[in-house]
Amino acid sequence: MSLKTIPLLFINLGGEMMYILDQRLRAQSIPPEKAKKVMHDIVGTMFNRRFMEELFKPQEMYSKKAMRTVFDRLAHASIMRLNSASMDKLYDLMTMAFKYQVSLCLRPSDVLLVTLNHVDAIRDFVSGSPKILLLIDHVYHLLQEHFASLSTGQFQLIRQALLSFFQDMHIRVSIFLKDKVQNSNGRFSLPVDSPVPYGTEIPGIIRFYANGEIIRTIEFKTNTKYRTVLKPGSFEKNGDRITLLGTNMYNVDRNVETSNVSQSQSQDTTTGTTPNPLAKEELNLLAHLVGKDEKKAIAPAFRLNLFSTDEEEEIAAEKTLCRPDRVINIDASKKKASDELSRIMDDFTITSNNSAKATEKGDDLLALMDSA
């Protein structure tokens, strides 16, 4: 059932991206008309009908680099421009926020409620555009059709696939650190005092059965303050989701910083900063209509900074460029010393028919991405 994971991953990360962009557009006092155009352009591209229908087809989970490439293109689908340091920070915030939400889900099916919270919020961002609202209605329909009837076991497989995607991502986020839900090593500290999943009892009773009947019960006290959930969240379009997971945590303006915990972690999360040509093959139909040709933008582009000041952004960009994990040294002086190395290096030529076909396929993909 992990073949159904990509739509939920994409929509939730997209929702977090919209929260962050909305907060930064307001913080930088971008004119309302420009800010509105950015939000509408990105949502319109993200929820394009053809793209969504391809996205919801069963398919294997994409790599972190491929998913990052998609959001690189999506973030620049309008007149807004981000430099590499700001894009790094944007993607770090997106991934860590959704990872935290998945970790806190009481039931596996709550992953769908989190997704619906994101779609609800995105709908509010574009409430003035009937055309885009029709696209969002189509997304509600697809979520209902593909996910509402899944069993608990099927949702658990999806939740496992999502957590596997986020494994080894331990980026420190200032909001989480201040709220004491994240430790200094980047790992989340999950609360003990919390509601119990809907349909379950608060711990405190042990029942003994014989022949299907209760013969004895023992009560015990716990030091944890559990709470019951009175009703399940609704999967309907305008239903009550019950949970706050997936709602906008940036509604209150506050500065958000990120920092990598270790060298290995920075490799996991930032290797896709510059779109890799090899990712084009892996993206396949996922990249349908994601991104726009810059010449289509009528209004002049503007730069959005995800840092508090330009100086902070410049420092972050310098650190990004200087990181050793972004540099690969290849010694070709001893090519003839190894037949295997010689064969591998010969495979890098671009004169073969296979290379020509791969290039042609990549060009076709870029044409599809620019056709949005």
Short mmCIF file of C-alpha atoms in Angstrom, two decimals:
data_model
loop_
_atom_site.label_atom_id
_atom_site.label_comp_id
_atom_site.label_asym_id
_atom_site.label_seq_id
_atom_site.Cartn_x
_atom_site.Cartn_y
_atom_site.Cartn_z
CA MET A 1 0.00 0.00 0.00
CA SER A 2 3.04 2.24 0.00
CA LEU A 3 2.13 2.63 -3.69
CA LYS A 4 -0.49 5.11 -2.48
CA THR A 5 1.87 7.24 -0.39
CA ILE A 6 3.06 9.86 -2.89
CA PRO A 7 -0.20 11.88 -3.12
CA LEU A 8 -0.32 12.37 0.65
CA LEU A 9 3.38 13.24 0.83
CA PHE A 10 3.11 15.78 -1.98
CA ILE A 11 -0.10 17.48 -0.80
CA ASN A 12 1.05 17.79 2.82
CA LEU A 13 4.48 19.14 1.91
CA GLY A 14 2.76 21.52 -0.51
CA GLY A 15 0.44 22.69 2.25
CA GLU A 16 3.36 23.41 4.57
CA MET A 17 5.07 25.29 1.75
CA MET A 18 2.01 27.51 1.32
CA TYR A 19 1.93 28.28 5.07
CA ILE A 20 5.58 29.35 5.03
CA LEU A 21 5.30 31.43 1.84
CA ASP A 22 2.20 33.18 3.16
CA GLN A 23 4.02 34.09 6.37
CA ARG A 24 7.12 35.37 4.55
CA LEU A 25 5.13 37.34 1.98
CA ARG A 26 3.41 39.15 4.83
CA ALA A 27 6.62 39.58 6.83
CA GLN A 28 8.39 41.21 3.87
CA SER A 29 5.42 43.48 3.14
CA ILE A 30 5.03 42.23 -0.43
CA PRO A 31 2.19 44.15 -2.15
CA PRO A 32 -1.11 42.25 -1.76
CA GLU A 33 -1.65 41.82 -5.49
CA LYS A 34 1.79 40.27 -5.99
CA ALA A 35 1.38 38.04 -2.96
CA LYS A 36 -2.02 36.92 -4.19
CA LYS A 37 -0.62 36.12 -7.63
CA VAL A 38 2.16 34.00 -6.11
CA MET A 39 -0.25 31.99 -3.98
CA HIS A 40 -2.72 31.49 -6.81
CA ASP A 41 -0.09 30.55 -9.38
CA ILE A 42 1.56 27.97 -7.14
CA VAL A 43 -1.72 26.39 -5.99
CA GLY A 44 -3.02 26.33 -9.56
CA THR A 45 0.10 24.52 -10.70
CA MET A 46 0.21 22.17 -7.71
CA PHE A 47 -3.43 21.06 -8.10
CA ASN A 48 -3.55 20.97 -11.89
CA ARG A 49 -6.18 18.37 -12.82
CA ARG A 50 -3.99 16.27 -15.13
CA PHE A 51 -1.11 16.35 -12.69
CA MET A 52 -3.29 15.25 -9.77
CA GLU A 53 -4.76 12.36 -11.74
CA GLU A 54 -1.27 11.11 -12.57
CA LEU A 55 -0.11 11.66 -8.99
CA PHE A 56 -2.90 9.48 -7.57
CA LYS A 57 -2.02 6.49 -9.73
CA PRO A 58 -0.34 3.70 -7.69
CA GLN A 59 3.44 4.13 -7.92
CA GLU A 60 6.61 3.58 -5.94
CA MET A 61 7.81 6.22 -3.50
CA TYR A 62 10.17 8.75 -5.07
CA SER A 63 13.59 9.51 -3.66
CA LYS A 64 14.27 12.55 -1.51
CA LYS A 65 16.23 14.15 -4.32
CA ALA A 66 13.40 13.68 -6.82
CA MET A 67 10.80 15.10 -4.43
CA ARG A 68 13.05 18.06 -3.69
CA THR A 69 13.43 18.72 -7.42
CA VAL A 70 9.64 18.85 -7.82
CA PHE A 71 9.31 21.48 -5.09
CA ASP A 72 12.24 23.47 -6.49
CA ARG A 73 10.24 23.84 -9.68
CA LEU A 74 6.93 24.35 -7.91
CA ALA A 75 8.26 27.14 -5.68
CA HIS A 76 9.30 29.05 -8.81
CA ALA A 77 6.02 28.51 -10.67
CA SER A 78 5.17 32.20 -10.28
CA ILE A 79 6.94 35.57 -10.23
CA MET A 80 8.66 34.79 -6.91
CA ARG A 81 12.31 33.76 -6.84
CA LEU A 82 14.27 32.06 -4.03
CA ASN A 83 18.02 31.64 -3.88
CA SER A 84 19.50 28.27 -2.90
CA ALA A 85 19.87 29.13 0.81
CA SER A 86 16.23 30.23 1.12
CA MET A 87 15.06 27.17 -0.84
CA ASP A 88 17.08 24.95 1.53
CA LYS A 89 15.41 26.55 4.52
CA LEU A 90 11.95 26.35 2.95
CA TYR A 91 12.25 22.64 2.23
CA ASP A 92 13.73 21.92 5.68
CA LEU A 93 10.77 23.61 7.38
CA MET A 94 8.30 21.75 5.16
CA THR A 95 9.73 18.32 5.79
CA MET A 96 10.25 18.69 9.55
CA ALA A 97 6.75 20.07 10.09
CA PHE A 98 5.08 17.20 8.27
CA LYS A 99 7.36 14.64 9.93
CA TYR A 100 6.25 15.97 13.32
CA GLN A 101 2.60 15.75 12.32
CA VAL A 102 2.90 12.15 11.11
CA SER A 103 4.71 11.23 14.34
CA LEU A 104 1.83 12.63 16.43
CA CYS A 105 -1.00 10.88 14.57
CA LEU A 106 -3.01 8.88 17.13
CA ARG A 107 -4.42 6.52 14.52
CA PRO A 108 -2.93 5.60 11.13
CA SER A 109 -6.02 7.05 9.40
CA ASP A 110 -5.27 10.43 10.99
CA VAL A 111 -2.74 10.92 8.19
CA LEU A 112 -5.71 11.57 5.90
CA LEU A 113 -7.17 14.08 8.37
CA VAL A 114 -3.84 15.94 8.41
CA THR A 115 -3.93 16.01 4.60
CA LEU A 116 -7.48 17.37 4.61
CA ASN A 117 -6.48 20.10 7.09
CA HIS A 118 -3.81 21.20 4.61
CA VAL A 119 -6.26 21.17 1.69
CA ASP A 120 -8.80 23.14 3.76
CA ALA A 121 -6.20 25.83 4.46
CA ILE A 122 -5.04 25.97 0.84
CA ARG A 123 -8.67 26.45 -0.21
CA ASP A 124 -8.86 29.49 2.07
CA PHE A 125 -5.72 30.96 0.47
CA VAL A 126 -7.36 30.95 -2.98
CA SER A 127 -10.97 31.60 -1.97
CA GLY A 128 -11.20 34.46 -4.50
CA SER A 129 -10.48 32.27 -7.53
CA PRO A 130 -13.41 30.09 -8.69
CA LYS A 131 -11.20 28.35 -11.25
CA ILE A 132 -8.66 27.18 -8.66
CA LEU A 133 -11.45 26.23 -6.22
CA LEU A 134 -12.73 23.79 -8.84
CA LEU A 135 -9.27 22.19 -8.91
CA ILE A 136 -9.32 21.88 -5.12
CA ASP A 137 -12.78 20.29 -5.24
CA HIS A 138 -11.31 17.71 -7.60
CA VAL A 139 -8.57 16.98 -5.04
CA TYR A 140 -11.21 16.43 -2.34
CA HIS A 141 -12.91 13.97 -4.67
CA LEU A 142 -9.66 12.09 -5.36
CA LEU A 143 -8.86 11.85 -1.64
CA GLN A 144 -12.33 10.48 -0.95
CA GLU A 145 -12.13 8.01 -3.80
CA HIS A 146 -8.66 6.65 -3.09
CA PHE A 147 -8.29 6.87 0.69
CA ALA A 148 -11.57 7.21 2.61
CA SER A 149 -12.38 3.48 2.44
CA LEU A 150 -8.92 2.14 3.33
CA SER A 151 -8.53 -0.18 6.31
CA THR A 152 -6.46 0.60 9.40
CA GLY A 153 -3.77 -1.79 8.20
CA GLN A 154 -3.54 -0.07 4.83
CA PHE A 155 -3.23 3.34 6.50
CA GLN A 156 -0.52 1.93 8.76
CA LEU A 157 1.53 0.88 5.73
CA ILE A 158 1.19 4.42 4.34
CA ARG A 159 2.24 5.91 7.67
CA GLN A 160 5.26 3.60 7.77
CA ALA A 161 6.25 4.63 4.24
CA LEU A 162 6.04 8.32 5.21
CA LEU A 163 8.17 7.81 8.33
CA SER A 164 10.70 5.85 6.26
CA PHE A 165 10.93 8.80 3.86
CA PHE A 166 11.71 11.14 6.77
CA GLN A 167 14.13 8.77 8.47
CA ASP A 168 17.47 10.38 9.39
CA MET A 169 16.09 13.90 8.85
CA HIS A 170 16.90 15.66 12.14
CA ILE A 171 16.95 19.37 11.32
CA ARG A 172 16.48 21.70 14.27
CA VAL A 173 13.64 24.19 13.88
CA SER A 174 13.41 27.16 16.22
CA ILE A 175 9.63 26.91 16.70
CA PHE A 176 9.91 23.28 17.80
CA LEU A 177 12.89 24.00 20.04
CA LYS A 178 11.12 26.92 21.76
CA ASP A 179 7.99 24.84 22.28
CA LYS A 180 10.21 22.07 23.70
CA VAL A 181 8.91 19.44 21.32
CA GLN A 182 12.32 18.97 19.70
CA ASN A 183 15.62 18.12 21.37
CA SER A 184 18.96 19.71 20.61
CA ASN A 185 19.91 16.69 18.50
CA GLY A 186 16.99 17.35 16.17
CA ARG A 187 14.82 14.46 17.35
CA PHE A 188 11.24 15.06 18.40
CA SER A 189 10.06 14.64 21.98
CA LEU A 190 6.58 13.16 21.74
CA PRO A 191 4.17 14.03 24.57
CA VAL A 192 3.05 11.40 27.07
CA ASP A 193 -0.04 13.28 28.24
CA SER A 194 -2.27 13.12 25.20
CA PRO A 195 -5.65 11.94 23.97
CA VAL A 196 -6.12 8.25 23.32
CA PRO A 197 -7.19 7.21 19.81
CA TYR A 198 -10.90 7.35 19.10
CA GLY A 199 -12.63 4.08 19.99
CA THR A 200 -10.09 3.10 22.67
CA GLU A 201 -10.32 3.28 26.43
CA ILE A 202 -8.12 5.21 28.82
CA PRO A 203 -5.54 2.80 30.31
CA GLY A 204 -6.32 1.68 33.87
CA ILE A 205 -8.17 -1.64 33.70
CA ILE A 206 -6.91 -5.20 33.15
CA ARG A 207 -9.55 -7.73 32.17
CA PHE A 208 -9.19 -11.51 32.45
CA TYR A 209 -11.22 -13.69 30.11
CA ALA A 210 -12.28 -17.34 30.13
CA ASN A 211 -14.35 -18.87 27.35
CA GLY A 212 -14.96 -15.40 25.95
CA GLU A 213 -16.34 -13.99 29.20
CA ILE A 214 -14.80 -11.58 31.71
CA ILE A 215 -14.05 -13.41 34.94
CA ARG A 216 -12.01 -10.78 36.74
CA THR A 217 -10.88 -7.16 36.42
CA ILE A 218 -8.04 -5.25 38.06
CA GLU A 219 -7.78 -1.48 38.12
CA PHE A 220 -4.51 0.41 38.31
CA LYS A 221 -3.52 4.06 38.45
CA THR A 222 -1.37 5.79 35.88
CA ASN A 223 0.65 8.95 36.28
CA THR A 224 -0.34 10.10 32.80
CA LYS A 225 -3.21 12.46 32.06
CA TYR A 226 -5.02 10.72 29.22
CA ARG A 227 -8.06 12.19 27.49
CA THR A 228 -10.77 10.55 25.44
CA VAL A 229 -11.71 11.61 21.91
CA LEU A 230 -15.50 11.83 21.66
CA LYS A 231 -15.85 11.45 17.89
CA PRO A 232 -13.70 10.57 14.87
CA GLY A 233 -12.55 13.17 12.40
CA SER A 234 -14.59 13.57 9.25
CA PHE A 235 -13.25 12.81 5.76
CA GLU A 236 -16.01 14.87 4.15
CA LYS A 237 -15.21 18.04 2.23
CA ASN A 238 -16.49 20.43 4.91
CA GLY A 239 -16.27 18.04 7.84
CA ASP A 240 -14.83 18.54 11.30
CA ARG A 241 -11.30 17.14 11.28
CA ILE A 242 -11.12 17.12 15.12
CA THR A 243 -7.31 17.20 15.05
CA LEU A 244 -5.26 20.40 14.75
CA LEU A 245 -2.39 18.55 13.06
CA GLY A 246 -1.83 20.02 9.62
CA THR A 247 -3.18 23.47 10.47
CA ASN A 248 -1.09 26.63 10.10
CA MET A 249 1.43 27.03 12.93
CA TYR A 250 2.70 30.31 11.41
CA ASN A 251 -0.51 32.25 12.05
CA VAL A 252 1.31 34.05 14.85
CA ASP A 253 4.26 35.89 13.35
CA ARG A 254 7.53 34.65 14.75
CA ASN A 255 10.97 34.19 13.28
CA VAL A 256 11.77 30.63 12.29
CA GLU A 257 15.32 29.35 12.02
CA THR A 258 16.70 25.97 11.01
CA SER A 259 20.05 24.29 11.49
CA ASN A 260 21.48 20.96 10.53
CA VAL A 261 22.61 18.70 13.33
CA SER A 262 25.45 16.91 11.59
CA GLN A 263 27.39 16.59 8.38
CA SER A 264 25.62 13.37 7.43
CA GLN A 265 22.26 15.01 7.93
CA SER A 266 23.10 17.87 5.61
CA GLN A 267 23.88 15.32 2.93
CA ASP A 268 20.47 13.72 3.33
CA THR A 269 18.46 16.89 3.07
CA THR A 270 20.29 19.23 0.75
CA THR A 271 21.80 17.14 -2.03
CA GLY A 272 18.93 18.12 -4.28
CA THR A 273 19.37 21.87 -4.05
CA THR A 274 20.36 22.11 -7.71
CA PRO A 275 18.03 19.93 -9.78
CA ASN A 276 19.95 16.85 -10.89
CA PRO A 277 19.43 15.80 -14.53
CA LEU A 278 19.30 12.18 -13.38
CA ALA A 279 16.21 12.96 -11.33
CA LYS A 280 14.29 13.73 -14.50
CA GLU A 281 14.01 10.03 -15.32
CA GLU A 282 12.79 9.23 -11.83
CA LEU A 283 10.25 12.06 -11.74
CA ASN A 284 8.52 10.69 -14.86
CA LEU A 285 4.85 11.74 -14.92
CA LEU A 286 5.08 13.12 -11.37
CA ALA A 287 6.61 16.27 -12.86
CA HIS A 288 3.65 16.83 -15.19
CA LEU A 289 2.90 20.51 -15.37
CA VAL A 290 5.01 21.38 -12.32
CA GLY A 291 6.86 24.64 -12.96
CA LYS A 292 6.46 27.39 -15.50
CA ASP A 293 8.62 29.01 -18.11
CA GLU A 294 9.81 32.34 -16.76
CA LYS A 295 8.90 34.09 -20.00
CA LYS A 296 5.22 33.37 -19.23
CA ALA A 297 5.29 35.60 -16.17
CA ILE A 298 3.81 38.96 -17.09
CA ALA A 299 4.58 40.74 -13.83
CA PRO A 300 8.22 41.39 -12.93
CA ALA A 301 9.75 38.77 -10.64
CA PHE A 302 10.71 39.52 -7.06
CA ARG A 303 12.98 37.75 -4.59
CA LEU A 304 11.64 36.28 -1.36
CA ASN A 305 13.99 35.88 1.61
CA LEU A 306 13.23 33.18 4.18
CA PHE A 307 15.79 34.63 6.57
CA SER A 308 15.35 37.62 8.87
CA THR A 309 17.87 39.74 6.95
CA ASP A 310 19.77 39.65 3.66
CA GLU A 311 23.01 39.28 5.62
CA GLU A 312 21.80 36.06 7.24
CA GLU A 313 20.81 34.71 3.84
CA GLU A 314 24.23 35.53 2.36
CA ILE A 315 26.01 33.81 5.25
CA ALA A 316 23.83 30.71 4.84
CA ALA A 317 24.49 30.67 1.10
CA GLU A 318 28.27 30.83 1.65
CA LYS A 319 28.10 27.96 4.13
CA THR A 320 26.06 25.94 1.67
CA LEU A 321 28.58 26.43 -1.12
CA CYS A 322 31.55 25.65 1.12
CA ARG A 323 30.21 22.41 2.59
CA PRO A 324 32.49 19.47 1.74
CA ASP A 325 29.51 17.20 1.00
CA ARG A 326 28.73 19.35 -2.06
CA VAL A 327 32.10 18.61 -3.65
CA ILE A 328 33.04 15.29 -5.25
CA ASN A 329 36.68 14.79 -6.25
CA ILE A 330 37.40 12.25 -9.00
CA ASP A 331 40.97 11.28 -9.82
CA ALA A 332 41.05 10.37 -13.50
CA SER A 333 44.84 10.30 -13.76
CA LYS A 334 44.92 6.54 -13.15
CA LYS A 335 42.21 5.55 -15.61
CA LYS A 336 44.31 2.84 -17.31
CA ALA A 337 45.27 1.26 -13.99
CA SER A 338 41.87 -0.43 -13.67
CA ASP A 339 39.85 -2.05 -16.42
CA GLU A 340 36.70 -1.70 -14.35
CA LEU A 341 37.30 2.02 -13.79
CA SER A 342 38.04 2.43 -17.48
CA ARG A 343 34.79 0.73 -18.41
CA ILE A 344 32.77 2.87 -16.01
CA MET A 345 34.31 6.11 -17.25
CA ASP A 346 33.67 5.09 -20.85
CA ASP A 347 30.01 4.76 -19.94
CA PHE A 348 29.95 8.50 -19.20
CA THR A 349 30.25 9.39 -22.90
CA ILE A 350 27.29 11.08 -24.53
CA THR A 351 27.73 9.55 -27.99
CA SER A 352 25.83 6.31 -27.38
CA ASN A 353 22.27 5.70 -28.55
CA ASN A 354 21.15 5.13 -24.96
CA SER A 355 22.42 8.54 -23.93
CA ALA A 356 20.68 10.15 -26.86
CA LYS A 357 17.40 8.50 -25.90
CA ALA A 358 17.78 9.58 -22.27
CA THR A 359 18.47 13.15 -23.33
CA GLU A 360 15.45 13.13 -25.62
CA LYS A 361 13.26 11.80 -22.81
CA GLY A 362 14.56 14.48 -20.45
CA ASP A 363 13.83 17.19 -23.01
CA ASP A 364 10.29 15.86 -23.39
CA LEU A 365 9.82 15.99 -19.64
CA LEU A 366 11.03 19.58 -19.43
CA ALA A 367 8.64 20.49 -22.23
CA LEU A 368 5.77 19.03 -20.22
CA MET A 369 6.88 20.93 -17.11
CA ASP A 370 7.07 24.21 -19.03
CA SER A 371 3.65 23.69 -20.62
CA ALA A 372 1.77 24.51 -17.40
#
